[in-house]
């Protein structure tokens, strides 16, 4: 994710047309920026070709295993599922930046800064590490117990927008069922969900499904955040493009001062 943030800034510096906020120019930025973000990641596997789909190119940056078609389809679908999700925190940051007429690279940089939080883009990495621990111990019980004892939320469970299962998780799990090497990670995820259900009825969200994908593909725990960021960049630029068509600075709230009064009247 750090490389993605640096790459977005570097790409902006090399684009003299970045201040052109017309629809054609912004769409051109998207076509260049997303492949650039992927190319900025160091290859782990034999480097992909420029004509390969984004999912295959991203795979070579995240996994040292040779991909099969079902797994690539799962990664490609994950990228699609994560493109947009209402006004999430990072998307709101992008909207605010675009409202001030920041160019598309700067707007994306605002989003990239927000997703690093453990309650947003980094949640998939927390779920990844949890699944590894469950697989190592052979049971979710001690892992879930430790999370609850520490007063932490169980990664990958529950979502404020969905009283039931996250539909993105359901779609991704359905594809992962066709990937034989994903079976142990899926079983670990279901064990976590079943164990936590004794305490509170929480359902799997997309972070848990994404963690199953990254764990079963031999990726690092940071891969989930990277997949999230690359996917969401497309959605962020779409939101920025919409915001450019609105009244400038419309997303400028006013504050209400509640501190102590100044010692003397302010000058006129």
Short mmCIF file of C-alpha atoms in Angstrom, two decimals:
data_model
loop_
_atom_site.label_atom_id
_atom_site.label_comp_id
_atom_site.label_asym_id
_atom_site.label_seq_id
_atom_site.Cartn_x
_atom_site.Cartn_y
_atom_site.Cartn_z
CA UNK A 1 0.00 0.00 0.00
CA UNK A 2 2.93 2.35 0.65
CA UNK A 3 4.17 1.72 -2.88
CA UNK A 4 0.72 2.52 -4.27
CA UNK A 5 0.67 5.86 -2.48
CA UNK A 6 4.11 6.77 -3.79
CA UNK A 7 3.22 5.58 -7.30
CA UNK A 8 0.10 7.74 -7.39
CA UNK A 9 2.15 10.83 -6.50
CA UNK A 10 4.89 9.96 -8.98
CA UNK A 11 2.34 9.42 -11.74
CA UNK A 12 0.84 12.83 -11.04
CA UNK A 13 4.21 14.58 -11.24
CA UNK A 14 4.87 13.12 -14.68
CA UNK A 15 1.45 14.09 -16.08
CA UNK A 16 1.34 17.77 -17.17
CA UNK A 17 -2.35 17.38 -18.05
CA UNK A 18 -3.38 16.35 -14.53
CA UNK A 19 -5.16 19.67 -13.95
CA UNK A 20 -7.53 19.05 -16.84
CA UNK A 21 -10.73 17.95 -15.07
CA UNK A 22 -12.77 17.26 -18.19
CA UNK A 23 -14.44 13.85 -18.40
CA UNK A 24 -12.22 12.68 -21.25
CA UNK A 25 -9.03 13.67 -19.42
CA UNK A 26 -10.10 12.10 -16.11
CA UNK A 27 -11.04 8.83 -17.82
CA UNK A 28 -7.63 8.90 -19.49
CA UNK A 29 -6.06 9.29 -16.05
CA UNK A 30 -7.90 6.19 -14.86
CA UNK A 31 -6.71 4.13 -17.83
CA UNK A 32 -3.11 5.06 -17.03
CA UNK A 33 -3.14 5.17 -13.24
CA UNK A 34 -4.61 1.74 -12.45
CA UNK A 35 -2.05 -0.23 -14.54
CA UNK A 36 0.66 2.08 -13.17
CA UNK A 37 -0.26 1.19 -9.58
CA UNK A 38 -0.02 -2.52 -10.42
CA UNK A 39 3.29 -2.06 -12.26
CA UNK A 40 4.74 -0.23 -9.24
CA UNK A 41 4.55 -3.42 -7.18
CA UNK A 42 7.63 -5.68 -7.34
CA UNK A 43 6.99 -8.92 -9.26
CA UNK A 44 6.96 -12.11 -7.21
CA UNK A 45 6.26 -14.45 -10.10
CA UNK A 46 7.39 -14.25 -13.71
CA UNK A 47 6.43 -10.75 -14.75
CA UNK A 48 3.15 -10.44 -16.64
CA UNK A 49 2.78 -8.76 -20.00
CA UNK A 50 1.24 -5.35 -20.60
CA UNK A 51 -1.56 -6.99 -22.58
CA UNK A 52 -2.52 -9.34 -19.74
CA UNK A 53 -5.73 -8.54 -17.82
CA UNK A 54 -5.27 -6.48 -14.66
CA UNK A 55 -6.06 -9.50 -12.47
CA UNK A 56 -3.28 -11.61 -13.99
CA UNK A 57 -0.76 -8.76 -13.78
CA UNK A 58 -1.70 -8.12 -10.17
CA UNK A 59 -1.36 -11.83 -9.37
CA UNK A 60 2.29 -11.84 -10.47
CA UNK A 61 2.91 -9.06 -7.92
CA UNK A 62 1.20 -10.79 -5.02
CA UNK A 63 1.79 -14.54 -5.30
CA UNK A 64 4.68 -16.82 -6.16
CA UNK A 65 2.29 -19.62 -7.10
CA UNK A 66 1.27 -20.27 -10.67
CA UNK A 67 -2.38 -19.24 -11.01
CA UNK A 68 -5.15 -21.42 -12.35
CA UNK A 69 -8.25 -20.08 -14.07
CA UNK A 70 -10.67 -20.51 -11.12
CA UNK A 71 -8.32 -18.60 -8.81
CA UNK A 72 -7.75 -15.85 -11.36
CA UNK A 73 -11.49 -15.60 -11.83
CA UNK A 74 -11.89 -15.22 -8.06
CA UNK A 75 -9.28 -12.43 -8.01
CA UNK A 76 -10.87 -10.71 -11.00
CA UNK A 77 -14.29 -10.94 -9.35
CA UNK A 78 -12.87 -9.57 -6.08
CA UNK A 79 -11.57 -6.55 -7.99
CA UNK A 80 -15.03 -5.99 -9.41
CA UNK A 81 -16.82 -6.47 -6.09
CA UNK A 82 -14.54 -3.96 -4.35
CA UNK A 83 -14.76 -1.17 -6.94
CA UNK A 84 -17.40 0.78 -5.03
CA UNK A 85 -19.40 0.53 -1.83
CA UNK A 86 -21.53 3.61 -1.20
CA UNK A 87 -19.87 6.52 0.64
CA UNK A 88 -17.24 4.60 2.58
CA UNK A 89 -14.70 6.68 4.51
CA UNK A 90 -12.11 6.64 1.72
CA UNK A 91 -14.71 7.51 -0.93
CA UNK A 92 -15.93 10.43 1.15
CA UNK A 93 -12.33 11.68 1.39
CA UNK A 94 -12.04 11.45 -2.40
CA UNK A 95 -15.31 13.38 -2.79
CA UNK A 96 -14.07 16.13 -0.45
CA UNK A 97 -10.81 16.44 -2.41
CA UNK A 98 -12.66 16.55 -5.73
CA UNK A 99 -15.08 19.11 -4.31
CA UNK A 100 -12.07 21.38 -3.78
CA UNK A 101 -11.13 20.63 -7.42
CA UNK A 102 -8.06 18.58 -6.59
CA UNK A 103 -7.00 16.62 -9.69
CA UNK A 104 -7.78 12.92 -9.99
CA UNK A 105 -4.35 11.75 -8.79
CA UNK A 106 -4.67 13.89 -5.65
CA UNK A 107 -8.21 12.66 -5.06
CA UNK A 108 -7.04 9.04 -5.31
CA UNK A 109 -4.17 9.84 -2.94
CA UNK A 110 -6.72 11.08 -0.40
CA UNK A 111 -8.52 7.74 -0.64
CA UNK A 112 -5.29 5.77 -0.35
CA UNK A 113 -4.48 7.65 2.84
CA UNK A 114 -7.74 6.61 4.47
CA UNK A 115 -7.79 2.89 3.62
CA UNK A 116 -4.72 2.23 5.75
CA UNK A 117 -6.94 2.23 8.83
CA UNK A 118 -7.69 -1.17 10.43
CA UNK A 119 -11.45 -0.47 10.17
CA UNK A 120 -11.30 -0.03 6.40
CA UNK A 121 -8.83 -1.31 3.80
CA UNK A 122 -6.48 -2.98 6.27
CA UNK A 123 -9.26 -5.18 7.69
CA UNK A 124 -8.54 -7.92 5.14
CA UNK A 125 -4.97 -8.20 6.38
CA UNK A 126 -6.16 -8.68 9.96
CA UNK A 127 -8.50 -11.45 8.78
CA UNK A 128 -5.62 -13.01 6.81
CA UNK A 129 -3.41 -13.24 9.90
CA UNK A 130 -6.30 -14.62 11.93
CA UNK A 131 -6.93 -17.42 9.42
CA UNK A 132 -3.24 -18.34 9.41
CA UNK A 133 -3.37 -18.65 13.18
CA UNK A 134 -6.51 -20.81 13.02
CA UNK A 135 -4.86 -23.08 10.45
CA UNK A 136 -1.74 -23.35 12.61
CA UNK A 137 -3.66 -24.20 15.80
CA UNK A 138 -6.25 -26.37 14.09
CA UNK A 139 -9.18 -24.61 15.77
CA UNK A 140 -10.80 -21.18 15.79
CA UNK A 141 -11.78 -21.36 19.48
CA UNK A 142 -8.49 -20.15 21.03
CA UNK A 143 -8.05 -17.50 18.35
CA UNK A 144 -11.53 -16.07 18.78
CA UNK A 145 -11.15 -16.23 22.57
CA UNK A 146 -7.94 -14.22 22.43
CA UNK A 147 -9.52 -11.57 20.20
CA UNK A 148 -12.45 -11.16 22.58
CA UNK A 149 -10.19 -11.18 25.63
CA UNK A 150 -8.18 -8.32 24.14
CA UNK A 151 -11.38 -6.38 23.53
CA UNK A 152 -10.97 -6.48 19.75
CA UNK A 153 -13.55 -7.07 17.06
CA UNK A 154 -13.21 -10.39 15.27
CA UNK A 155 -11.80 -9.58 11.82
CA UNK A 156 -13.96 -10.43 8.84
CA UNK A 157 -17.26 -10.64 10.70
CA UNK A 158 -20.17 -8.22 10.65
CA UNK A 159 -20.87 -5.11 8.60
CA UNK A 160 -22.89 -2.07 9.56
CA UNK A 161 -24.74 -2.09 6.22
CA UNK A 162 -25.75 -5.77 6.28
CA UNK A 163 -27.77 -7.47 9.02
CA UNK A 164 -27.03 -10.80 7.27
CA UNK A 165 -24.11 -12.01 5.18
CA UNK A 166 -22.28 -9.45 3.09
CA UNK A 167 -23.43 -10.21 -0.50
CA UNK A 168 -19.89 -9.54 -1.75
CA UNK A 169 -18.60 -12.23 0.57
CA UNK A 170 -21.27 -14.64 -0.61
CA UNK A 171 -20.32 -14.09 -4.26
CA UNK A 172 -16.60 -14.51 -3.60
CA UNK A 173 -17.01 -17.58 -1.39
CA UNK A 174 -19.08 -19.21 -4.16
CA UNK A 175 -16.14 -18.90 -6.55
CA UNK A 176 -13.57 -20.00 -3.98
CA UNK A 177 -15.53 -23.22 -3.43
CA UNK A 178 -14.33 -24.25 -6.91
CA UNK A 179 -10.66 -23.74 -5.93
CA UNK A 180 -9.39 -26.98 -4.29
CA UNK A 181 -6.45 -25.33 -2.52
CA UNK A 182 -8.83 -22.85 -0.89
CA UNK A 183 -10.66 -25.60 1.03
CA UNK A 184 -8.57 -25.41 4.25
CA UNK A 185 -8.88 -21.61 4.43
CA UNK A 186 -12.63 -21.78 3.76
CA UNK A 187 -12.99 -24.35 6.56
CA UNK A 188 -11.01 -22.07 8.90
CA UNK A 189 -13.22 -19.12 7.99
CA UNK A 190 -16.39 -21.11 8.64
CA UNK A 191 -14.93 -22.28 11.95
CA UNK A 192 -14.33 -18.67 12.98
CA UNK A 193 -17.86 -17.73 12.04
CA UNK A 194 -19.42 -20.70 13.86
CA UNK A 195 -17.31 -20.12 16.98
CA UNK A 196 -18.11 -16.41 17.12
CA UNK A 197 -21.82 -17.13 16.63
CA UNK A 198 -21.90 -18.56 20.16
CA UNK A 199 -21.12 -15.08 21.41
CA UNK A 200 -22.93 -12.88 18.86
CA UNK A 201 -24.62 -13.70 15.53
CA UNK A 202 -22.20 -12.04 13.12
CA UNK A 203 -21.93 -13.00 9.46
CA UNK A 204 -18.93 -13.10 7.15
CA UNK A 205 -18.05 -9.90 5.31
CA UNK A 206 -15.96 -9.40 2.20
CA UNK A 207 -12.75 -9.03 4.23
CA UNK A 208 -13.03 -12.64 5.41
CA UNK A 209 -13.64 -13.91 1.87
CA UNK A 210 -10.73 -11.83 0.60
CA UNK A 211 -8.54 -13.29 3.35
CA UNK A 212 -9.45 -16.82 2.20
CA UNK A 213 -8.31 -15.84 -1.31
CA UNK A 214 -5.00 -14.36 -0.13
CA UNK A 215 -4.19 -17.16 2.33
CA UNK A 216 -4.96 -19.95 -0.14
CA UNK A 217 -2.94 -18.20 -2.87
CA UNK A 218 0.22 -17.92 -0.79
CA UNK A 219 0.03 -14.14 -0.65
CA UNK A 220 1.29 -11.90 2.14
CA UNK A 221 -1.16 -10.44 4.64
CA UNK A 222 -0.78 -7.04 2.99
CA UNK A 223 -2.15 -8.40 -0.31
CA UNK A 224 -5.78 -7.88 0.75
CA UNK A 225 -5.23 -4.15 1.25
CA UNK A 226 -3.44 -3.95 -2.10
CA UNK A 227 -6.29 -5.69 -3.94
CA UNK A 228 -8.76 -3.39 -2.19
CA UNK A 229 -6.81 -0.26 -3.15
CA UNK A 230 -6.32 -1.19 -6.82
CA UNK A 231 -10.00 -2.07 -7.18
CA UNK A 232 -11.35 0.95 -5.33
CA UNK A 233 -9.21 3.34 -7.41
CA UNK A 234 -11.64 2.82 -10.29
CA UNK A 235 -14.58 3.68 -8.05
CA UNK A 236 -12.80 6.67 -6.54
CA UNK A 237 -12.13 8.18 -9.95
CA UNK A 238 -15.78 7.65 -10.89
CA UNK A 239 -16.83 9.50 -7.71
CA UNK A 240 -14.31 12.27 -8.41
CA UNK A 241 -15.66 12.62 -11.94
CA UNK A 242 -19.20 12.99 -10.58
CA UNK A 243 -18.05 15.54 -8.00
CA UNK A 244 -16.36 17.67 -10.66
CA UNK A 245 -19.84 18.19 -12.12
CA UNK A 246 -21.21 19.52 -8.83
CA UNK A 247 -20.94 22.95 -7.24
CA UNK A 248 -17.34 23.51 -6.03
CA UNK A 249 -16.68 23.20 -2.29
CA UNK A 250 -20.21 21.93 -1.61
CA UNK A 251 -18.69 19.42 0.85
CA UNK A 252 -17.50 22.13 3.23
CA UNK A 253 -19.13 21.74 6.66
CA UNK A 254 -19.11 24.56 9.19
CA UNK A 255 -17.85 24.10 12.72
CA UNK A 256 -19.41 25.41 15.95
CA UNK A 257 -16.88 26.78 18.43
CA UNK A 258 -17.57 25.59 21.99
CA UNK A 259 -14.33 26.58 23.74
CA UNK A 260 -13.66 29.38 26.24
CA UNK A 261 -14.44 32.93 25.21
CA UNK A 262 -11.44 35.06 24.18
CA UNK A 263 -10.09 37.30 26.95
CA UNK A 264 -11.03 40.48 25.07
CA UNK A 265 -13.27 41.28 22.13
CA UNK A 266 -11.85 40.41 18.77
CA UNK A 267 -10.90 43.39 16.55
CA UNK A 268 -13.46 44.52 14.01
#
